């Protein structure tokens, strides 16, 4: 069964450093998403991406964040200058479509630890 | 998306049916009810969704009341691996799935 994959599974970085989290969505999916979950808190939407553009973003997704689809398979989330409060699980998701009933399929997540 | 309300926690004996309720009294006519679960800190896993008819798949059944104000997810024979947080989401179009606090289901041996 096709699945969303994410690398690395765990990333440790120092405050102020840049990190790039990588995702490979399901191959025939056209819509891509990033969510995050701070330990013990809810899963929160960050951004959605379609046709090489951001289609929606939350207030969490400020200028420190960016997303990119650098090739036909990868989807990345970059945090330019990490802060302690960026420590969280980051989940990538993808869906085949956006209208009507559709499922978002999530990857296993990347645990980001900022020290 | 309509707000959903779920009990914070439930227990279920292994092998028995787990019935997880969800209230979505302000749901609009074109919003679907989705269920996801999250095992420990893994990525949310899609379970099932429905609009107004009851639905069944290999994982679970979804019963939606006729007025669509509430629904129940049924895991017919719960196993220890079904221990997870279960999220009920009312969603129409748009990008975001809003995950609330869900129901923490513990399956007891």
CSV table of N, CA and C in Angstrom, one decimal, chain B:
chain,number,residue,atom,x,y,z
B,1,UNK,N,-15.3,24.6,9.6
B,1,UNK,CA,-15.7,23.2,10.0
B,1,UNK,C,-16.4,23.2,11.3
B,2,UNK,N,-17.4,22.4,11.5
B,2,UNK,CA,-18.2,22.3,12.7
B,2,UNK,C,-17.3,21.8,13.9
B,3,UNK,N,-17.6,22.3,15.1
B,3,UNK,CA,-16.9,21.8,16.3
B,3,UNK,C,-17.4,20.4,16.6
B,4,UNK,N,-16.5,19.6,17.0
B,4,UNK,CA,-16.9,18.2,17.5
B,4,UNK,C,-16.6,18.1,19.0
B,5,UNK,N,-17.3,17.3,19.6
B,5,UNK,CA,-17.1,17.0,21.1
B,5,UNK,C,-17.0,15.5,21.3
B,6,UNK,N,-15.9,15.1,22.0
B,6,UNK,CA,-15.7,13.7,22.2
B,6,UNK,C,-15.3,13.5,23.7
B,7,UNK,N,-15.7,12.4,24.3
B,7,UNK,CA,-15.2,12.1,25.7
B,7,UNK,C,-13.7,12.0,25.7
B,8,UNK,N,-13.1,12.5,26.7
B,8,UNK,CA,-11.6,12.5,26.7
B,8,UNK,C,-11.0,11.1,26.8
B,9,UNK,N,-11.7,10.2,27.4
B,9,UNK,CA,-11.0,8.9,27.5
B,9,UNK,C,-12.1,7.8,27.6
B,10,UNK,N,-11.7,6.6,27.2
B,10,UNK,CA,-12.6,5.4,27.3
B,10,UNK,C,-11.7,4.2,27.4
B,11,UNK,N,-12.3,3.2,28.1
B,11,UNK,CA,-11.7,1.8,28.2
B,11,UNK,C,-12.5,0.8,27.4
B,12,UNK,N,-11.9,-0.2,26.9
B,12,UNK,CA,-12.6,-1.3,26.3
B,12,UNK,C,-11.9,-2.6,26.5
B,13,UNK,N,-12.6,-3.6,26.8
B,13,UNK,CA,-12.0,-4.9,27.0
B,13,UNK,C,-11.6,-5.5,25.6
B,14,UNK,N,-10.4,-6.1,25.6
B,14,UNK,CA,-9.9,-6.7,24.4
B,14,UNK,C,-10.9,-7.8,23.9
B,15,UNK,N,-11.2,-7.7,22.5
B,15,UNK,CA,-12.1,-8.6,21.9
B,15,UNK,C,-13.6,-8.1,21.9
B,16,UNK,N,-13.8,-7.1,22.7
B,16,UNK,CA,-15.2,-6.5,22.7
B,16,UNK,C,-15.2,-5.4,21.7
B,17,UNK,N,-16.4,-4.9,21.4
B,17,UNK,CA,-16.6,-3.8,20.5
B,17,UNK,C,-16.3,-2.5,21.2
B,18,UNK,N,-15.6,-1.6,20.6
B,18,UNK,CA,-15.4,-0.3,21.1
B,18,UNK,C,-16.3,0.7,20.4
B,19,UNK,N,-17.1,1.4,21.1
B,19,UNK,CA,-18.0,2.4,20.5
B,19,UNK,C,-17.6,3.8,21.0
B,20,UNK,N,-17.1,4.5,20.0
B,20,UNK,CA,-16.6,5.9,20.4
B,20,UNK,C,-17.6,6.9,19.8
B,21,UNK,N,-18.2,7.7,20.8
B,21,UNK,CA,-19.2,8.7,20.3
B,21,UNK,C,-18.5,10.0,19.9
B,22,UNK,N,-19.3,10.8,19.1
B,22,UNK,CA,-18.8,12.1,18.8
B,22,UNK,C,-20.1,13.0,18.6
B,23,UNK,N,-20.1,14.1,19.1
B,23,UNK,CA,-21.2,15.1,18.9
B,23,UNK,C,-20.7,16.2,18.0
B,24,UNK,N,-21.6,16.4,17.0
B,24,UNK,CA,-21.3,17.5,16.0
B,24,UNK,C,-22.6,18.2,15.7
B,25,UNK,N,-23.2,18.8,16.7
B,25,UNK,CA,-24.6,19.3,16.5
B,25,UNK,C,-24.7,20.4,15.5
B,26,UNK,N,-23.6,21.1,15.2
B,26,UNK,CA,-23.7,22.3,14.3
B,26,UNK,C,-23.2,21.9,12.9
B,27,UNK,N,-23.1,20.7,12.6
B,27,UNK,CA,-22.6,20.2,11.3
B,27,UNK,C,-23.5,20.7,10.2
B,28,UNK,N,-22.9,21.2,9.1
B,28,UNK,CA,-23.7,21.6,8.0
B,28,UNK,C,-23.9,20.5,7.0
B,29,UNK,N,-24.8,20.7,6.1
B,29,UNK,CA,-25.3,19.6,5.3
B,29,UNK,C,-24.2,19.0,4.4
B,30,UNK,N,-23.2,19.8,4.0
B,30,UNK,CA,-22.2,19.3,3.1
B,30,UNK,C,-20.9,18.9,3.8
B,31,UNK,N,-20.9,18.9,5.1
B,31,UNK,CA,-19.7,18.5,5.9
B,31,UNK,C,-19.7,17.0,6.1
B,32,UNK,N,-18.5,16.4,5.8
B,32,UNK,CA,-18.4,15.0,6.1
B,32,UNK,C,-17.8,14.8,7.5
B,33,UNK,N,-18.1,13.6,8.1
B,33,UNK,CA,-17.5,13.2,9.3
B,33,UNK,C,-16.4,12.2,9.1
B,34,UNK,N,-15.2,12.6,9.5
B,34,UNK,CA,-14.0,11.8,9.4
B,34,UNK,C,-13.5,11.3,10.7
B,35,UNK,N,-13.0,10.1,10.7
B,35,UNK,CA,-12.3,9.6,11.9
B,35,UNK,C,-10.9,9.3,11.6
B,36,UNK,N,-10.0,9.7,12.5
B,36,UNK,CA,-8.6,9.4,12.4
B,36,UNK,C,-8.2,8.9,13.8
B,37,UNK,N,-7.1,8.2,13.8
B,37,UNK,CA,-6.5,7.8,15.1
B,37,UNK,C,-5.0,8.1,15.1
B,38,UNK,N,-4.5,8.2,16.3
B,38,UNK,CA,-3.0,8.5,16.4
B,38,UNK,C,-2.5,7.5,17.5
B,39,UNK,N,-1.7,6.6,17.1
B,39,UNK,CA,-1.1,5.7,18.0
B,39,UNK,C,0.2,6.3,18.5
B,40,UNK,N,0.3,6.5,19.8
B,40,UNK,CA,1.4,7.1,20.5
B,40,UNK,C,1.8,8.4,19.7
B,41,UNK,N,3.0,8.6,19.2
B,41,UNK,CA,3.3,9.8,18.5
B,41,UNK,C,3.4,9.7,17.0
B,42,UNK,N,2.8,8.6,16.5
B,42,UNK,CA,2.9,8.4,15.1
B,42,UNK,C,2.0,9.3,14.3
B,43,UNK,N,2.1,9.4,13.0
B,43,UNK,CA,1.2,10.2,12.2
B,43,UNK,C,-0.2,9.8,12.3
B,44,UNK,N,-1.2,10.7,12.3
B,44,UNK,CA,-2.6,10.3,12.3
B,44,UNK,C,-2.9,9.4,11.2
B,45,UNK,N,-3.7,8.4,11.5
B,45,UNK,CA,-4.1,7.4,10.5
B,45,UNK,C,-5.6,7.5,10.2
B,46,UNK,N,-5.8,7.6,8.9
B,46,UNK,CA,-7.2,7.7,8.4
B,46,UNK,C,-8.0,6.4,8.8
B,47,UNK,N,-9.2,6.5,9.3
B,47,UNK,CA,-10.0,5.3,9.5
B,47,UNK,C,-11.1,5.2,8.6
B,48,UNK,N,-12.0,6.2,8.6
B,48,UNK,CA,-13.3,6.1,7.8
B,48,UNK,C,-13.9,7.5,7.7
B,49,UNK,N,-14.8,7.7,6.8
B,49,UNK,CA,-15.5,8.9,6.7
B,49,UNK,C,-16.9,8.6,6.2
B,50,UNK,N,-17.8,9.5,6.4
B,50,UNK,CA,-19.2,9.4,5.9
B,50,UNK,C,-19.9,10.7,5.9
B,51,UNK,N,-21.0,10.8,5.1
B,51,UNK,CA,-21.8,12.0,5.0
B,51,UNK,C,-23.1,11.8,5.8
B,52,UNK,N,-23.9,10.9,5.4
B,52,UNK,CA,-25.2,10.6,6.1
B,52,UNK,C,-25.5,9.1,6.2
B,53,UNK,N,-25.0,8.3,5.3
B,53,UNK,CA,-25.2,6.9,5.4
B,53,UNK,C,-24.2,6.3,6.3
B,54,UNK,N,-24.6,5.1,6.9
B,54,UNK,CA,-23.6,4.4,7.7
B,54,UNK,C,-22.6,3.8,6.8
B,55,UNK,N,-21.3,3.7,7.2
B,55,UNK,CA,-20.3,3.2,6.4
B,55,UNK,C,-19.5,2.1,7.2
B,56,UNK,N,-18.9,1.2,6.4
B,56,UNK,CA,-18.1,0.2,7.0
B,56,UNK,C,-16.9,-0.1,6.1
B,57,UNK,N,-15.8,-0.3,6.7
B,57,UNK,CA,-14.6,-0.7,5.9
B,57,UNK,C,-13.9,-1.8,6.8
B,58,UNK,N,-12.7,-2.2,6.3
B,58,UNK,CA,-12.0,-3.3,7.0
B,58,UNK,C,-11.6,-2.9,8.4
B,59,UNK,N,-11.6,-1.6,8.7
B,59,UNK,CA,-11.1,-1.2,10.0
B,59,UNK,C,-12.2,-1.0,11.0
B,60,UNK,N,-13.3,-0.4,10.5
B,60,UNK,CA,-14.4,0.1,11.5
B,60,UNK,C,-15.7,0.3,10.8
B,61,UNK,N,-16.7,0.6,11.6
B,61,UNK,CA,-18.0,1.1,11.1
B,61,UNK,C,-18.3,2.4,11.6
B,62,UNK,N,-19.0,3.2,10.8
B,62,UNK,CA,-19.4,4.6,11.2
B,62,UNK,C,-20.9,4.7,11.2
B,63,UNK,N,-21.5,5.0,12.3
B,63,UNK,CA,-22.9,5.1,12.4
B,63,UNK,C,-23.2,6.6,12.6
B,64,UNK,N,-23.9,7.2,11.7
B,64,UNK,CA,-24.3,8.6,11.8
B,64,UNK,C,-25.8,8.7,12.0
B,65,UNK,N,-26.2,9.5,13.0
B,65,UNK,CA,-27.6,9.6,13.3
B,65,UNK,C,-28.3,10.3,12.2
B,66,UNK,N,-29.6,10.1,12.1
B,66,UNK,CA,-30.4,10.6,11.0
B,66,UNK,C,-30.3,12.1,10.9
B,67,UNK,N,-30.3,12.8,12.1
B,67,UNK,CA,-30.2,14.3,12.0
B,67,UNK,C,-28.8,14.8,11.9
B,68,UNK,N,-27.8,13.8,11.8
B,68,UNK,CA,-26.4,14.1,11.6
B,68,UNK,C,-25.7,14.9,12.7
B,69,UNK,N,-26.4,14.9,13.9
B,69,UNK,CA,-25.8,15.7,14.9
B,69,UNK,C,-24.8,14.9,15.8
B,70,UNK,N,-24.7,13.6,15.6
B,70,UNK,CA,-23.8,12.8,16.3
B,70,UNK,C,-23.4,11.6,15.5
B,71,UNK,N,-22.3,11.0,15.9
B,71,UNK,CA,-21.9,9.7,15.2
B,71,UNK,C,-21.2,8.8,16.2
B,72,UNK,N,-21.0,7.6,15.8
B,72,UNK,CA,-20.3,6.6,16.6
B,72,UNK,C,-19.4,5.8,15.7
B,73,UNK,N,-18.2,5.7,16.1
B,73,UNK,CA,-17.2,4.9,15.5
B,73,UNK,C,-17.2,3.6,16.2
B,74,UNK,N,-17.3,2.5,15.5
B,74,UNK,CA,-17.3,1.2,16.1
B,74,UNK,C,-16.1,0.3,15.6
B,75,UNK,N,-15.3,-0.1,16.6
B,75,UNK,CA,-14.3,-1.0,16.3
B,75,UNK,C,-14.8,-2.4,16.7
B,76,UNK,N,-15.1,-3.3,15.8
B,76,UNK,CA,-16.0,-4.4,16.2
B,76,UNK,C,-15.3,-5.4,17.2
B,77,UNK,N,-14.0,-5.6,17.1
B,77,UNK,CA,-13.3,-6.5,18.0
B,77,UNK,C,-12.0,-5.9,18.4
B,78,UNK,N,-12.0,-5.1,19.4
B,78,UNK,CA,-10.9,-4.3,19.8
B,78,UNK,C,-9.7,-5.2,20.2
B,79,UNK,N,-8.5,-4.8,19.7
B,79,UNK,CA,-7.3,-5.4,20.1
B,79,UNK,C,-6.4,-4.4,20.8
B,80,UNK,N,-5.3,-4.9,21.4
B,80,UNK,CA,-4.4,-4.0,22.2
B,80,UNK,C,-3.8,-3.0,21.2
B,81,UNK,N,-3.7,-3.4,20.0
B,81,UNK,CA,-3.1,-2.4,19.0
B,81,UNK,C,-4.0,-1.3,18.6
B,82,UNK,N,-5.3,-1.4,19.1
B,82,UNK,CA,-6.2,-0.3,18.8
B,82,UNK,C,-6.1,0.8,19.9
B,83,UNK,N,-5.3,0.6,20.9
B,83,UNK,CA,-5.1,1.7,21.9
B,83,UNK,C,-4.5,2.9,21.2
B,84,UNK,N,-5.2,4.0,21.3
B,84,UNK,CA,-4.8,5.2,20.5
B,84,UNK,C,-5.7,6.3,20.9
B,85,UNK,N,-5.4,7.5,20.4
B,85,UNK,CA,-6.3,8.7,20.5
B,85,UNK,C,-7.1,8.7,19.2
B,86,UNK,N,-8.4,8.8,19.3
B,86,UNK,CA,-9.3,8.8,18.2
B,86,UNK,C,-9.9,10.2,18.0
B,87,UNK,N,-9.8,10.7,16.8
B,87,UNK,CA,-10.2,12.0,16.5
B,87,UNK,C,-11.4,12.0,15.5
B,88,UNK,N,-12.5,12.7,15.9
B,88,UNK,CA,-13.6,12.9,15.0
B,88,UNK,C,-13.6,14.3,14.5
B,89,UNK,N,-13.6,14.4,13.1
B,89,UNK,CA,-13.5,15.7,12.5
B,89,UNK,C,-14.6,15.9,11.5
B,90,UNK,N,-15.2,17.1,11.6
B,90,UNK,CA,-16.3,17.5,10.6
B,90,UNK,C,-15.6,18.4,9.6
B,91,UNK,N,-15.7,18.0,8.4
B,91,UNK,CA,-14.9,18.8,7.4
B,91,UNK,C,-15.6,18.8,6.0
B,92,UNK,N,-15.5,19.9,5.4
B,92,UNK,CA,-16.1,20.1,4.0
B,92,UNK,C,-14.9,20.2,3.1
B,93,UNK,N,-14.8,21.3,2.4
B,93,UNK,CA,-13.7,21.6,1.5
B,93,UNK,C,-12.7,22.4,2.3
B,94,UNK,N,-11.6,22.6,1.6
B,94,UNK,CA,-10.5,23.4,2.3
B,94,UNK,C,-9.4,22.5,2.7
B,95,UNK,N,-8.4,23.1,3.1
B,95,UNK,CA,-7.1,22.5,3.3
B,95,UNK,C,-6.9,21.8,4.7
B,96,UNK,N,-7.4,22.5,5.7
B,96,UNK,CA,-7.1,22.1,7.0
B,96,UNK,C,-8.0,21.0,7.6
B,97,UNK,N,-7.5,20.0,8.2
B,97,UNK,CA,-8.2,19.1,9.1
B,97,UNK,C,-8.0,19.6,10.5
B,98,UNK,N,-9.0,19.9,11.2
B,98,UNK,CA,-8.9,20.4,12.6
B,98,UNK,C,-8.9,19.2,13.5
B,99,UNK,N,-7.8,19.0,14.2
B,99,UNK,CA,-7.7,17.9,15.2
B,99,UNK,C,-8.0,18.5,16.5
B,100,UNK,N,-9.0,18.0,17.2
B,100,UNK,CA,-9.2,18.4,18.6
B,100,UNK,C,-8.4,17.6,19.5
B,101,UNK,N,-8.9,17.4,20.7
B,101,UNK,CA,-8.2,16.6,21.7
B,101,UNK,C,-8.5,15.1,21.6
B,102,UNK,N,-9.6,14.8,20.9
B,102,UNK,CA,-9.9,13.4,20.7
B,102,UNK,C,-10.3,12.6,21.9
B,103,UNK,N,-10.5,11.3,21.7
B,103,UNK,CA,-10.8,10.3,22.8
B,103,UNK,C,-9.6,9.4,22.9
B,104,UNK,N,-9.0,9.3,24.1
B,104,UNK,CA,-8.0,8.3,24.3
B,104,UNK,C,-8.6,7.0,24.7
B,105,UNK,N,-8.5,6.0,23.8
B,105,UNK,CA,-9.0,4.7,24.0
B,105,UNK,C,-8.0,3.8,24.5
B,106,UNK,N,-8.2,3.1,25.6
B,106,UNK,CA,-7.3,2.1,26.1
B,106,UNK,C,-8.0,0.8,26.0
B,107,UNK,N,-7.4,-0.2,25.3
B,107,UNK,CA,-7.9,-1.5,25.3
B,107,UNK,C,-7.2,-2.4,26.3
B,108,UNK,N,-8.1,-3.0,27.2
B,108,UNK,CA,-7.5,-3.7,28.3
B,108,UNK,C,-7.5,-5.2,28.1
B,109,UNK,N,-6.4,-5.8,28.4
B,109,UNK,CA,-6.4,-7.3,28.2
B,109,UNK,C,-7.4,-8.0,29.0
